[in-house]
Coordinates of C-alpha atoms in Angstrom, one line a residue:
X1 CA 1.2 99.4 169.2
X2 CA 0.3 101.7 172.1
X3 CA -1.3 98.8 173.9
X4 CA 1.8 96.7 173.4
X5 CA 4.0 99.5 174.7
X6 CA 1.8 100.0 177.7
X7 CA 1.9 96.3 178.5
X8 CA 5.7 96.3 178.3
X9 CA 5.8 99.3 180.7
X10 CA 3.4 97.6 183.1
X11 CA 5.5 94.4 182.9
X12 CA 8.6 96.4 183.7
X13 CA 6.9 97.9 186.7
X14 CA 5.7 94.6 188.1
X15 CA 7.3 93.0 191.1
X16 CA 8.3 89.4 190.3
X17 CA 7.5 88.3 193.8
X18 CA 3.9 89.5 194.3
X19 CA 3.2 90.0 190.5
X20 CA 1.7 93.4 191.1
X21 CA 2.8 97.0 190.5
X22 CA 5.6 98.0 192.8
X23 CA 4.7 99.6 196.0
X24 CA 7.6 101.4 197.7
X25 CA 10.2 99.9 195.3
X26 CA 13.7 99.4 196.4
X27 CA 16.7 98.2 194.4
X28 CA 19.3 95.7 195.6
X29 CA 23.0 95.7 194.9
X30 CA 22.4 93.5 191.9
X31 CA 20.1 96.2 190.4
X32 CA 17.0 94.0 190.7
X33 CA 14.0 95.9 192.1
X34 CA 11.2 94.6 194.4
X35 CA 8.5 95.9 196.7
X36 CA 10.0 96.7 200.0
X37 CA 7.3 94.6 201.8
X38 CA 8.1 91.7 199.4
X39 CA 11.8 91.9 200.3
X40 CA 11.1 91.9 204.0
X41 CA 8.8 88.9 203.6
X42 CA 11.4 87.0 201.5
X43 CA 14.1 87.6 204.1
X44 CA 11.9 85.8 206.7
X45 CA 11.9 82.7 204.5
X46 CA 15.7 82.5 204.3
X47 CA 17.3 81.6 207.7
X48 CA 20.7 81.5 206.0
X49 CA 20.3 85.2 205.0
X50 CA 19.4 86.1 208.6
X51 CA 22.5 84.3 209.8
X52 CA 24.8 85.8 207.2
X53 CA 23.2 89.3 207.8
X54 CA 22.5 89.7 204.0
X55 CA 19.5 90.3 201.8
X56 CA 19.4 87.7 199.0
X57 CA 17.9 88.6 195.7
X58 CA 14.8 86.5 194.9
X59 CA 15.8 86.7 191.2
X60 CA 19.6 86.1 190.9
X61 CA 20.4 85.0 194.5
X62 CA 23.1 87.6 194.8
X63 CA 23.5 88.9 198.4
X64 CA 23.2 92.6 199.4
X65 CA 24.9 93.5 202.7
X66 CA 22.6 95.0 205.4
X67 CA 23.8 98.5 206.3
X68 CA 22.9 98.1 210.0
X69 CA 22.4 94.4 210.8
X70 CA 22.0 95.2 214.5
X71 CA 18.5 96.5 213.8
X72 CA 15.6 94.0 213.9
X73 CA 15.3 91.7 210.8
X74 CA 11.9 93.3 210.0
X75 CA 13.7 96.6 209.5
X76 CA 16.4 95.4 207.2
X77 CA 14.5 96.0 204.0
X78 CA 13.8 99.6 205.2
X79 CA 17.5 100.3 205.1
X80 CA 17.7 99.7 201.3
X81 CA 17.6 103.0 199.3
X82 CA 14.3 103.5 197.5
X83 CA 14.3 103.3 193.7
X84 CA 13.4 106.9 192.8
X85 CA 13.4 106.2 189.0
X86 CA 11.0 103.3 189.3
X87 CA 8.7 105.2 191.6
X88 CA 8.7 108.1 189.1
X89 CA 7.7 105.8 186.3
X90 CA 4.9 104.4 188.4
X91 CA 3.7 107.9 189.2
X92 CA 3.8 108.8 185.5
X93 CA 1.7 105.8 184.7
X94 CA -0.8 106.9 187.3
X95 CA -1.0 110.5 185.8
X96 CA -3.6 109.4 183.2
X97 CA -7.1 109.3 184.8
X98 CA -9.8 107.7 182.6
X99 CA -13.1 109.3 183.3
X100 CA -15.3 107.7 180.7
X101 CA -17.1 105.8 183.3
X102 CA -17.8 109.0 185.3
X103 CA -15.9 108.5 188.6
X104 CA -17.9 109.5 191.7
X105 CA -17.4 112.7 193.7
X106 CA -15.2 111.8 196.6
X107 CA -16.9 114.2 199.0
X108 CA -20.4 113.0 198.1
X109 CA -19.3 109.4 198.3
X110 CA -18.3 109.9 201.9
X111 CA -21.9 111.2 202.5
X112 CA -23.4 108.1 201.0
X113 CA -24.3 109.7 197.6
X114 CA -23.1 108.7 194.2
X115 CA -22.8 112.0 192.3
X116 CA -20.6 111.8 189.1
X117 CA -17.3 113.6 189.5
X118 CA -16.9 116.6 187.1
X119 CA -13.5 118.0 188.2
X120 CA -10.3 116.9 189.9
X121 CA -8.3 118.7 192.6
X122 CA -4.6 117.9 192.2
X123 CA -3.9 119.3 195.7
X124 CA -6.4 117.2 197.6
X125 CA -6.3 114.3 195.2
X126 CA -10.1 114.0 195.0
X127 CA -12.7 114.1 192.3
X128 CA -15.5 116.7 192.8
X129 CA -19.0 117.2 191.4
X130 CA -20.1 120.6 190.2
X131 CA -21.7 121.5 193.5
X132 CA -18.6 120.5 195.5
X133 CA -16.3 122.4 193.1
X134 CA -18.1 125.6 194.0
X135 CA -17.8 124.9 197.7
X136 CA -14.1 123.9 197.2
X137 CA -13.3 127.2 195.4
X138 CA -15.2 129.2 198.0
X139 CA -13.3 127.7 201.0
X140 CA -10.3 129.9 202.2
X141 CA -8.2 126.8 202.6
X142 CA -8.7 125.5 199.1
X143 CA -9.6 128.5 196.9
X144 CA -6.2 128.5 195.2
X145 CA -6.1 124.8 194.5
X146 CA -5.5 123.7 190.9
X147 CA -8.7 122.1 189.6
X148 CA -9.0 120.5 186.2
X149 CA -12.0 119.3 184.2
X150 CA -12.8 115.6 183.9
X151 CA -14.9 115.8 180.8
X152 CA -12.9 113.0 179.0
X153 CA -9.7 111.2 179.2
X154 CA -7.2 113.8 180.3
X155 CA -3.9 114.0 182.1
X156 CA -4.1 115.4 185.6
X157 CA -1.2 116.2 187.8
X158 CA -1.1 113.7 190.7
X159 CA 1.1 114.8 193.6
X160 CA 2.9 111.8 195.0
X161 CA 2.8 111.5 198.7
X162 CA 5.8 109.9 200.3
X163 CA 4.7 108.2 203.5
X164 CA 6.8 107.7 206.6
X165 CA 8.3 104.3 206.9
X166 CA 7.7 104.2 210.6
X167 CA 4.3 105.9 210.7
X168 CA 2.7 104.4 207.6
X169 CA -0.4 106.8 207.6
X170 CA 1.6 110.0 207.8
X171 CA 3.1 111.9 204.8
X172 CA 6.6 113.3 205.1
X173 CA 6.3 117.1 205.1
X174 CA 9.1 118.3 207.3
X175 CA 12.9 118.5 207.0
X176 CA 15.3 118.5 209.9
X177 CA 18.3 120.5 208.7
X178 CA 20.4 119.5 211.8
X179 CA 20.0 115.8 211.0
X180 CA 19.7 116.2 207.2
X181 CA 16.6 114.1 207.2
X182 CA 13.0 114.3 205.9
X183 CA 10.4 113.4 208.6
X184 CA 6.7 113.3 209.3
X185 CA 5.0 115.2 212.1
X186 CA 5.1 112.3 214.5
X187 CA 8.8 111.7 213.9
X188 CA 9.5 115.4 214.5
X189 CA 7.6 115.3 217.9
X190 CA 9.3 112.1 219.0
X191 CA 12.9 112.4 217.7
X192 CA 13.5 116.0 216.6
X193 CA 12.1 118.3 219.2
X194 CA 15.5 119.4 220.4
X195 CA 16.7 120.1 216.9
X196 CA 17.1 123.8 216.2
X197 CA 16.2 123.9 212.5
X198 CA 13.1 122.0 211.3
X199 CA 11.2 123.5 208.4
X200 CA 8.5 122.3 206.0
X201 CA 9.6 120.9 202.7
X202 CA 7.2 123.3 200.9
X203 CA 9.2 126.3 202.4
X204 CA 12.4 124.8 201.0
X205 CA 11.0 124.4 197.4
X206 CA 12.2 127.8 196.1
X207 CA 15.7 127.3 197.5
X208 CA 15.9 123.7 196.3
X209 CA 14.7 124.6 192.8
X210 CA 17.2 127.4 192.6
X211 CA 20.1 125.2 193.6
X212 CA 19.0 122.4 191.3
X213 CA 18.6 124.9 188.4
X214 CA 22.0 126.3 189.2
X215 CA 23.5 122.8 189.3
X216 CA 21.7 121.8 186.1
X217 CA 23.1 124.9 184.5
X218 CA 26.6 124.1 185.7
X219 CA 26.2 120.5 184.5
X220 CA 24.9 121.7 181.1
X221 CA 27.9 123.9 180.7
X222 CA 30.2 121.1 181.8
X223 CA 28.4 118.8 179.4
X224 CA 28.9 121.3 176.6
X225 CA 32.6 121.6 177.5
X226 CA 33.0 117.9 177.9
X227 CA 31.4 117.3 174.5
X228 CA 34.0 119.6 172.9
X229 CA 36.7 117.7 174.8
X230 CA 35.4 114.4 173.6
X231 CA 35.2 115.6 170.0
X232 CA 38.8 116.8 170.3
X233 CA 39.8 113.4 171.9
X234 CA 38.0 111.5 169.1
X235 CA 39.9 113.4 166.5
X236 CA 43.1 112.6 168.4
X237 CA 42.1 108.9 168.5
X238 CA 41.5 109.0 164.7
X239 CA 45.0 110.4 164.2
X240 CA 46.4 107.8 166.5
X241 CA 44.7 105.0 164.5
X242 CA 46.0 106.4 161.2
X243 CA 49.5 106.7 162.7
X244 CA 49.2 103.2 164.1
X245 CA 48.6 101.8 160.6
X246 CA 51.6 103.7 159.3
X247 CA 53.9 102.6 162.0
X248 CA 52.7 98.9 161.7
X249 CA 53.5 99.0 158.0
X250 CA 56.9 100.4 158.8
X251 CA 57.6 97.6 161.3
X252 CA 56.4 95.0 158.8
X253 CA 58.7 96.4 156.1
X254 CA 61.7 96.3 158.5
X255 CA 60.9 92.7 159.5
X256 CA 60.4 91.6 155.9
X257 CA 63.7 93.2 155.0
X258 CA 65.4 91.3 157.8
X259 CA 63.7 88.1 156.7
X260 CA 64.8 88.7 153.1
X261 CA 68.4 89.1 154.3
X262 CA 68.2 85.8 156.2
X263 CA 66.8 84.1 153.1
X264 CA 69.7 85.4 151.1
X265 CA 72.1 83.9 153.6
X266 CA 70.2 80.6 153.2
X267 CA 70.6 80.8 149.5
X268 CA 74.3 81.4 149.7
X269 CA 74.8 78.4 152.0
X270 CA 72.7 76.2 149.8
X271 CA 74.7 77.2 146.7
X272 CA 78.0 76.7 148.5
X273 CA 76.9 73.2 149.5
X274 CA 75.7 72.4 146.0
X275 CA 79.1 73.4 144.4
X276 CA 81.0 71.2 146.8
X277 CA 78.9 68.1 146.2
X278 CA 78.7 68.6 142.4
X279 CA 82.5 68.8 142.0
X280 CA 83.0 65.7 144.0
X281 CA 80.2 63.8 142.2
X282 CA 81.8 64.8 138.8
X283 CA 85.2 63.3 139.8
X284 CA 83.5 60.1 140.9
X285 CA 81.5 59.9 137.6
X286 CA 84.8 60.1 135.5
X287 CA 85.8 56.5 136.4
X288 CA 82.4 55.3 135.3
X289 CA 82.9 56.9 131.9
X290 CA 86.3 55.3 131.5
X291 CA 84.8 51.9 132.4
X292 CA 82.2 52.3 129.7
X293 CA 85.0 53.1 127.2
X294 CA 86.9 49.9 128.1
X295 CA 83.7 47.9 127.7
X296 CA 83.0 49.3 124.2
X297 CA 86.6 48.5 123.0
X298 CA 86.2 45.0 124.4
X299 CA 83.0 44.5 122.5
X300 CA 84.6 45.9 119.3
X301 CA 87.6 43.5 119.5
X302 CA 85.3 40.5 120.3
X303 CA 83.2 41.4 117.2
X304 CA 86.4 41.6 115.0
X305 CA 87.6 38.2 116.2
X306 CA 84.5 36.4 115.2
X307 CA 83.9 38.4 112.0
X308 CA 84.3 36.7 108.6
X309 CA 85.7 39.9 107.2
X310 CA 89.4 40.3 107.3
X311 CA 89.0 44.1 107.2
X312 CA 87.1 44.1 110.6
X313 CA 90.0 42.2 112.1
X314 CA 92.5 44.6 110.5
X315 CA 90.6 47.7 111.7
X316 CA 90.6 46.5 115.3
X317 CA 94.2 45.7 115.2
X318 CA 95.1 49.0 113.5
X319 CA 93.1 50.9 116.2
X320 CA 95.0 49.2 119.0
X321 CA 98.3 49.6 117.3
X322 CA 97.7 53.3 116.7
X323 CA 97.1 54.0 120.4
X324 CA 93.5 55.0 120.1
X325 CA 92.9 53.0 123.2
X326 CA 94.9 54.1 126.2
X327 CA 95.6 51.3 128.6
X328 CA 96.8 52.6 131.8
X329 CA 97.1 51.0 135.2
X330 CA 93.8 50.3 136.8
X331 CA 93.9 51.8 140.3
X332 CA 91.4 52.1 143.1
X333 CA 90.8 55.9 143.6
X334 CA 89.9 55.2 147.2
X335 CA 93.5 54.2 147.8
X336 CA 94.9 57.2 146.0
X337 CA 96.1 60.2 147.9
X338 CA 93.3 62.4 146.7
X339 CA 90.7 64.5 148.7
X340 CA 87.2 62.9 148.8
X341 CA 84.0 63.6 150.6
X342 CA 83.5 61.2 153.5
X343 CA 80.6 63.0 155.2
X344 CA 78.6 66.3 154.8
X345 CA 77.1 68.2 157.7
X346 CA 75.8 71.6 158.5
X347 CA 76.8 73.0 161.9
X348 CA 74.8 76.1 162.8
X349 CA 76.4 78.9 164.7
X350 CA 73.6 78.9 167.2
X351 CA 75.2 81.0 169.9
X352 CA 76.3 83.7 167.4
X353 CA 73.0 83.7 165.6
X354 CA 71.1 84.0 168.9
X355 CA 73.4 86.8 170.0
X356 CA 72.8 88.6 166.7
X357 CA 69.1 88.2 167.0
X358 CA 69.1 89.5 170.5
X359 CA 71.0 92.5 169.5
X360 CA 69.1 93.0 166.3
X361 CA 67.5 96.5 166.2
X362 CA 64.8 96.8 163.6
X363 CA 64.2 100.3 164.8
X364 CA 62.9 102.4 167.7
X365 CA 59.4 103.7 168.5
X366 CA 59.5 107.4 169.4
X367 CA 56.4 108.8 171.3
X368 CA 55.9 112.5 171.7
X369 CA 53.7 113.4 174.6
X370 CA 51.8 116.7 175.2
X371 CA 53.2 119.1 177.7
X372 CA 52.0 118.3 181.3
X373 CA 50.1 121.6 181.5
X374 CA 48.0 120.7 178.5
X375 CA 46.7 117.6 180.2
X376 CA 45.3 119.6 183.2
X377 CA 41.7 120.7 183.5
X378 CA 41.0 124.0 181.8
X379 CA 39.0 126.9 183.3
X380 CA 35.4 127.5 182.1
X381 CA 33.5 130.6 183.0
X382 CA 30.2 129.6 184.6
X383 CA 28.8 132.9 185.9
X384 CA 29.6 136.6 186.5
X385 CA 28.4 138.4 189.6
X386 CA 28.1 142.2 189.1
X387 CA 29.5 143.9 192.2
X388 CA 27.4 147.0 191.9
X389 CA 24.7 147.8 194.4
X390 CA 22.4 150.6 195.3
X391 CA 24.2 153.0 197.6
X392 CA 27.6 152.7 195.8
X393 CA 29.2 156.1 195.1
X394 CA 31.9 154.7 192.9
X395 CA 32.5 151.9 190.6
X396 CA 33.3 148.9 192.8
X397 CA 36.8 147.5 193.3
X398 CA 36.5 144.1 194.8
X399 CA 39.6 143.0 196.7
X400 CA 38.9 139.6 198.2
X401 CA 36.2 137.0 198.2
X402 CA 35.0 134.0 200.3
X403 CA 31.9 131.7 199.9
X404 CA 29.7 130.3 202.7
X405 CA 26.6 128.1 202.7
X406 CA 24.1 129.6 205.2
X407 CA 20.9 127.6 205.8
X408 CA 21.5 125.9 202.4
X409 CA 21.9 129.2 200.6
X410 CA 25.3 129.7 198.9
X411 CA 26.5 133.2 199.7
X412 CA 29.4 135.0 198.1
X413 CA 31.0 137.6 200.4
X414 CA 33.3 140.2 198.9
X415 CA 35.2 143.4 200.1
X416 CA 34.7 146.6 198.1
X417 CA 37.7 149.0 198.6
X418 CA 36.3 152.0 196.7
X419 CA 32.8 151.9 198.4
X420 CA 34.3 151.0 201.8
X421 CA 31.9 148.1 202.5
X422 CA 31.4 144.4 202.6
X423 CA 28.9 142.9 200.2
X424 CA 27.1 139.5 200.0
X425 CA 25.3 138.0 197.0
X426 CA 22.9 135.1 197.2
X427 CA 19.7 133.8 195.8
X428 CA 16.5 133.3 197.8
X429 CA 13.7 132.9 195.2
X430 CA 15.3 135.9 193.4
X431 CA 18.9 137.1 193.3
X432 CA 19.5 139.2 196.4
X433 CA 22.4 141.1 198.0
X434 CA 23.3 142.8 201.2
X435 CA 25.7 145.7 202.0
X436 CA 27.5 146.5 205.2
X437 CA 29.2 149.9 205.2
X438 CA 32.5 150.3 207.1
X439 CA 34.4 153.4 208.3
X440 CA 37.3 152.7 206.0
X441 CA 38.3 150.5 203.0
X442 CA 38.3 146.7 203.8
X443 CA 41.0 144.4 202.4
X444 CA 40.9 140.7 203.0
X445 CA 38.1 138.5 204.2
X446 CA 38.2 135.0 205.8
X447 CA 35.6 132.6 207.1
X448 CA 35.5 132.3 210.9
X449 CA 32.5 130.0 211.4
X450 CA 29.8 128.5 209.3
X451 CA 28.0 131.8 209.2
X452 CA 30.6 134.3 210.2
X453 CA 33.5 136.1 208.5
X454 CA 36.4 138.3 209.7
X455 CA 37.4 141.3 207.6
X456 CA 40.6 143.3 207.8
X457 CA 40.2 147.1 207.8
X458 CA 43.9 148.3 207.7
X459 CA 43.4 152.1 207.6
X460 CA 41.4 151.9 210.8
X461 CA 43.6 149.3 212.4
X462 CA 40.6 147.1 212.9
X463 CA 39.4 143.6 212.4
X464 CA 35.6 143.3 212.2
X465 CA 33.5 140.1 212.7
X466 CA 30.4 139.9 210.5
X467 CA 27.5 137.5 210.7
X468 CA 26.2 136.2 207.4
X469 CA 22.4 135.4 207.6
X470 CA 23.0 135.6 204.4
X471 CA 22.4 139.3 205.0
X472 CA 25.4 141.0 206.7
X473 CA 25.2 142.0 210.4
X474 CA 28.2 143.6 212.2
X475 CA 28.9 141.5 215.3
X476 CA 32.1 143.0 216.8
X477 CA 35.2 145.1 216.1
X478 CA 38.6 144.7 217.6
X479 CA 41.3 147.4 217.4
X480 CA 44.9 146.2 216.6
X481 CA 48.3 147.8 217.0
X482 CA 49.2 147.5 213.3
X483 CA 47.7 147.8 209.9
X484 CA 46.6 144.3 208.9
X485 CA 45.8 143.6 205.3
X486 CA 45.4 139.8 205.2
X487 CA 43.8 137.3 207.6
X488 CA 43.6 133.6 208.0
X489 CA 41.9 131.7 210.9
X490 CA 44.2 129.1 212.4
X491 CA 42.0 127.9 215.3
X492 CA 39.0 129.0 217.3
X493 CA 41.4 131.0 219.5
X494 CA 44.1 132.3 217.0
X495 CA 44.5 133.8 213.6
X496 CA 47.3 134.9 211.3
X497 CA 47.4 138.5 210.1
X498 CA 49.8 140.1 207.5
X499 CA 51.1 143.6 207.7
X500 CA 54.2 145.4 206.4
X501 CA 57.4 143.2 206.8
X502 CA 55.8 140.5 209.0
X503 CA 53.1 138.0 209.7
X504 CA 51.7 138.1 213.2
X505 CA 49.9 135.4 215.1
X506 CA 47.1 137.0 217.1
X507 CA 44.6 135.9 219.7
X508 CA 40.9 136.7 219.1
X509 CA 41.2 139.9 221.0
X510 CA 43.9 141.2 218.5
X511 CA 46.9 140.8 220.8
X512 CA 50.1 139.7 219.1
X513 CA 51.2 136.3 220.4
X514 CA 54.3 136.1 218.1
X515 CA 55.7 137.5 214.9
X516 CA 57.2 135.8 211.9
X517 CA 59.7 138.1 210.2
X518 CA 62.9 136.4 209.3
X519 CA 64.3 133.0 208.4
X520 CA 68.1 132.2 208.6
X521 CA 68.7 135.9 209.2
X522 CA 66.9 136.8 206.0
X523 CA 63.7 139.0 205.8
X524 CA 60.8 136.8 204.8
X525 CA 58.1 139.4 204.0
X526 CA 57.6 142.9 202.8
X527 CA 54.0 143.1 201.6
X528 CA 52.2 139.9 202.7
X529 CA 48.8 141.2 201.6
X530 CA 47.0 137.9 200.9
X531 CA 47.1 134.6 202.8
X532 CA 45.2 131.4 203.5
X533 CA 45.6 128.2 205.5
X534 CA 46.3 124.8 203.8
X535 CA 44.9 121.4 204.8
X536 CA 47.9 120.8 207.1
X537 CA 47.2 124.0 209.1
X538 CA 50.2 125.9 207.6
X539 CA 50.0 129.5 206.4
X540 CA 50.4 130.2 202.7
X541 CA 51.6 133.8 202.3
X542 CA 51.3 135.7 199.0
X543 CA 53.9 138.5 199.2
X544 CA 53.5 141.2 196.5
X545 CA 56.7 143.0 197.6
X546 CA 59.0 139.9 197.6
X547 CA 57.3 138.4 194.6
X548 CA 57.0 135.1 196.4
X549 CA 54.7 132.5 198.0
X550 CA 55.9 131.2 201.3
X551 CA 54.6 128.3 203.4
X552 CA 55.2 128.8 207.1
X553 CA 54.0 127.0 210.2
X554 CA 52.2 128.9 213.0
X555 CA 55.5 128.7 214.9
X556 CA 57.3 130.5 212.1
X557 CA 59.2 127.6 210.5
X558 CA 59.5 127.9 206.7
X559 CA 58.3 124.7 205.0
X560 CA 59.0 125.9 201.4
X561 CA 59.2 129.0 199.3
X562 CA 58.3 129.6 195.6
X563 CA 60.0 132.7 194.2
X564 CA 60.9 132.3 190.5
X565 CA 63.0 134.9 188.7
X566 CA 63.3 136.1 185.2
X567 CA 60.4 135.7 182.8
X568 CA 58.5 133.6 185.4
X569 CA 58.9 136.2 188.2
X570 CA 55.7 136.6 190.2
X571 CA 53.4 139.5 190.8
X572 CA 51.2 137.6 193.3
X573 CA 47.9 138.7 194.9
X574 CA 45.1 136.4 196.1
X575 CA 45.9 132.8 197.1
X576 CA 43.7 129.8 197.9
X577 CA 43.8 126.0 197.9
X578 CA 41.7 123.4 196.1
X579 CA 40.0 120.3 197.7
X580 CA 42.9 118.2 196.3
X581 CA 45.5 120.4 198.0
X582 CA 46.8 122.3 195.0
X583 CA 47.5 126.0 195.4
X584 CA 46.1 128.7 193.2
X585 CA 47.9 132.1 193.1
X586 CA 46.5 135.2 191.3
X587 CA 49.2 136.7 189.0
X588 CA 49.1 139.4 186.3
X589 CA 46.4 138.3 183.8
X590 CA 46.6 134.6 184.9
X591 CA 46.3 132.2 187.8
X592 CA 49.3 130.0 188.7
X593 CA 48.8 126.4 190.0
X594 CA 51.3 124.9 192.4
X595 CA 51.4 121.6 194.2
X596 CA 50.9 121.5 197.9
X597 CA 54.7 121.3 198.3
X598 CA 55.2 124.5 196.2
X599 CA 56.2 122.9 192.9
X600 CA 55.1 124.7 189.7
X601 CA 52.3 122.9 187.7
X602 CA 50.9 125.3 185.1
X603 CA 49.6 128.8 184.3
X604 CA 45.9 129.2 183.7
X605 CA 46.3 132.0 181.2
X606 CA 42.8 131.6 179.8
X607 CA 41.2 133.1 182.9
X608 CA 40.8 136.2 180.7
X609 CA 40.9 138.7 183.6
X610 CA 43.3 140.5 186.0
X611 CA 42.6 138.5 189.2
X612 CA 42.8 139.8 192.7
X613 CA 41.2 137.8 195.5
X614 CA 40.7 134.1 195.0
X615 CA 38.6 131.4 196.7
X616 CA 37.8 127.8 195.8
X617 CA 34.7 126.2 197.3
X618 CA 34.2 122.5 198.2
X619 CA 32.8 121.8 194.7
X620 CA 36.2 123.0 193.2
X621 CA 34.5 126.1 191.8
X622 CA 36.9 129.1 191.7
X623 CA 35.7 132.6 192.5
X624 CA 37.9 135.4 191.2
X625 CA 37.7 139.1 192.1
X626 CA 38.1 141.0 188.8
X627 CA 37.7 144.8 189.2
X628 CA 34.0 145.4 189.9
X629 CA 32.8 141.8 189.4
X630 CA 33.3 138.3 190.7
X631 CA 33.8 135.5 188.2
X632 CA 32.6 132.0 188.9
X633 CA 34.9 129.4 187.1
X634 CA 34.9 125.7 187.0
X635 CA 37.9 123.5 186.0
X636 CA 37.1 120.8 183.4

């Protein structure tokens, strides 16, 4: 059984062109996999493929477009993405090292000796004899290598080396973050010397593992949530199927009832037709009966006339004389003035019947749909970031939040009102944080550059610029003429800032370029304490005082305003936009979702917190300031 399974796996991992195990496997558009060198060689035998700039499949003949046909034909196969899964299977197959035949020591073999290998170094990928193992462990460069015993058939960890496609003898060990590309040492020297950020893959392992684990955790939670949704949907499908059978039976009953009525009409017509024909037939049959009577009397008289008995003659005479036989005038009924059937036809009332059928209503199908809000993704809590840090004098009160990705590290930056500081939370091997004290309580924070944020400090009339490394470093401070609570960067040279009764457009030195205060002689703002910029460059202002959300251009023109009254009146705080353009507004114990044109969509009341600052990252993850913690929420 095991042998059969192994043979099947080997067959699956065998290239159909060279009939050997795949080397550097690549998968074409048709999902067939070949060795990259085999694909390259096969292209050379197909001039039509070169002319059409496609790579034909040697198995099914389906063509795969060449991503960059301007490159030499020899490099076309190199543009096809590698098959990671197939390569992983090949590596798994290679994990089992059979040592029954006592493989030789790799080091001694280079010296011309044939010493049996006793151990295996997974780091150097060599077998070692007992003497060389001691030397290997004593060497500073290899003392910490993982060495396993080869005293039988064991599984050893083989580290797969990915070789450079251009420099076949060199392994890929570096990553250029500027170009987002993994390269070998030679590629780095030739093509990436001017790049600012080139690191070893090994140095990125902790960060990559952290993010992969975080993503796996998110996916696991999403999977769990999706499984519940699917179970709920399956129950709904079951109810729909049952309802379908019931409705179908009702429709069949209505149709059968209509058919029964039509059949009754048919029966009535048939009976009417039968009555008419039967009556006329009966009249016509009466003359035949009279003829038979005359015939019988004639035969009776004839018999009396030839009879030898006088009484027979007398009886016939007496019957005639007594009037037993009526002898009227013989007339042709066809000439009489009587009604008779000349022809019988059925003329269907086609137009009327068709009209009735067209207007026939057997019934109506009523469908009740769920409310629009119930069809939207629901929020799922993914993580909670505790805002407490060493050095805090009070329980934190986090006012606003933004998220940056600095050197591949996702960093959450928040403002802490009670402890008068800015804080960052990130993971570099372990969960880390940074704290930047300020001279007064900060309010809102907004991203300025990839690794910089700006923070409003209203009590000091300051706007500070902070570098996120992801630790926090104060870069500069500008003093303003007003107390600004909210900030939003409009361009590299201007930003919007909210203060009492107005929104100002500032330059990067803090000077007021223009103020937005009124529209159609009406005051627009009273407490515009949160704001953000949408994908059209317009400013979305959350005004706690006016209980409204207003969209204005940088020139001060009002695009729309959302200010419901009554039970739906707002108590707005943080505001942010999603990658799809929707707007999320923090309200009392809920988050409100609006369209990009300010139309109400739904309330996310199951946020289960009293939200303040909001921020949605590029993965559509919502970060919510809730007192002394930040909630990480995904919509599913």
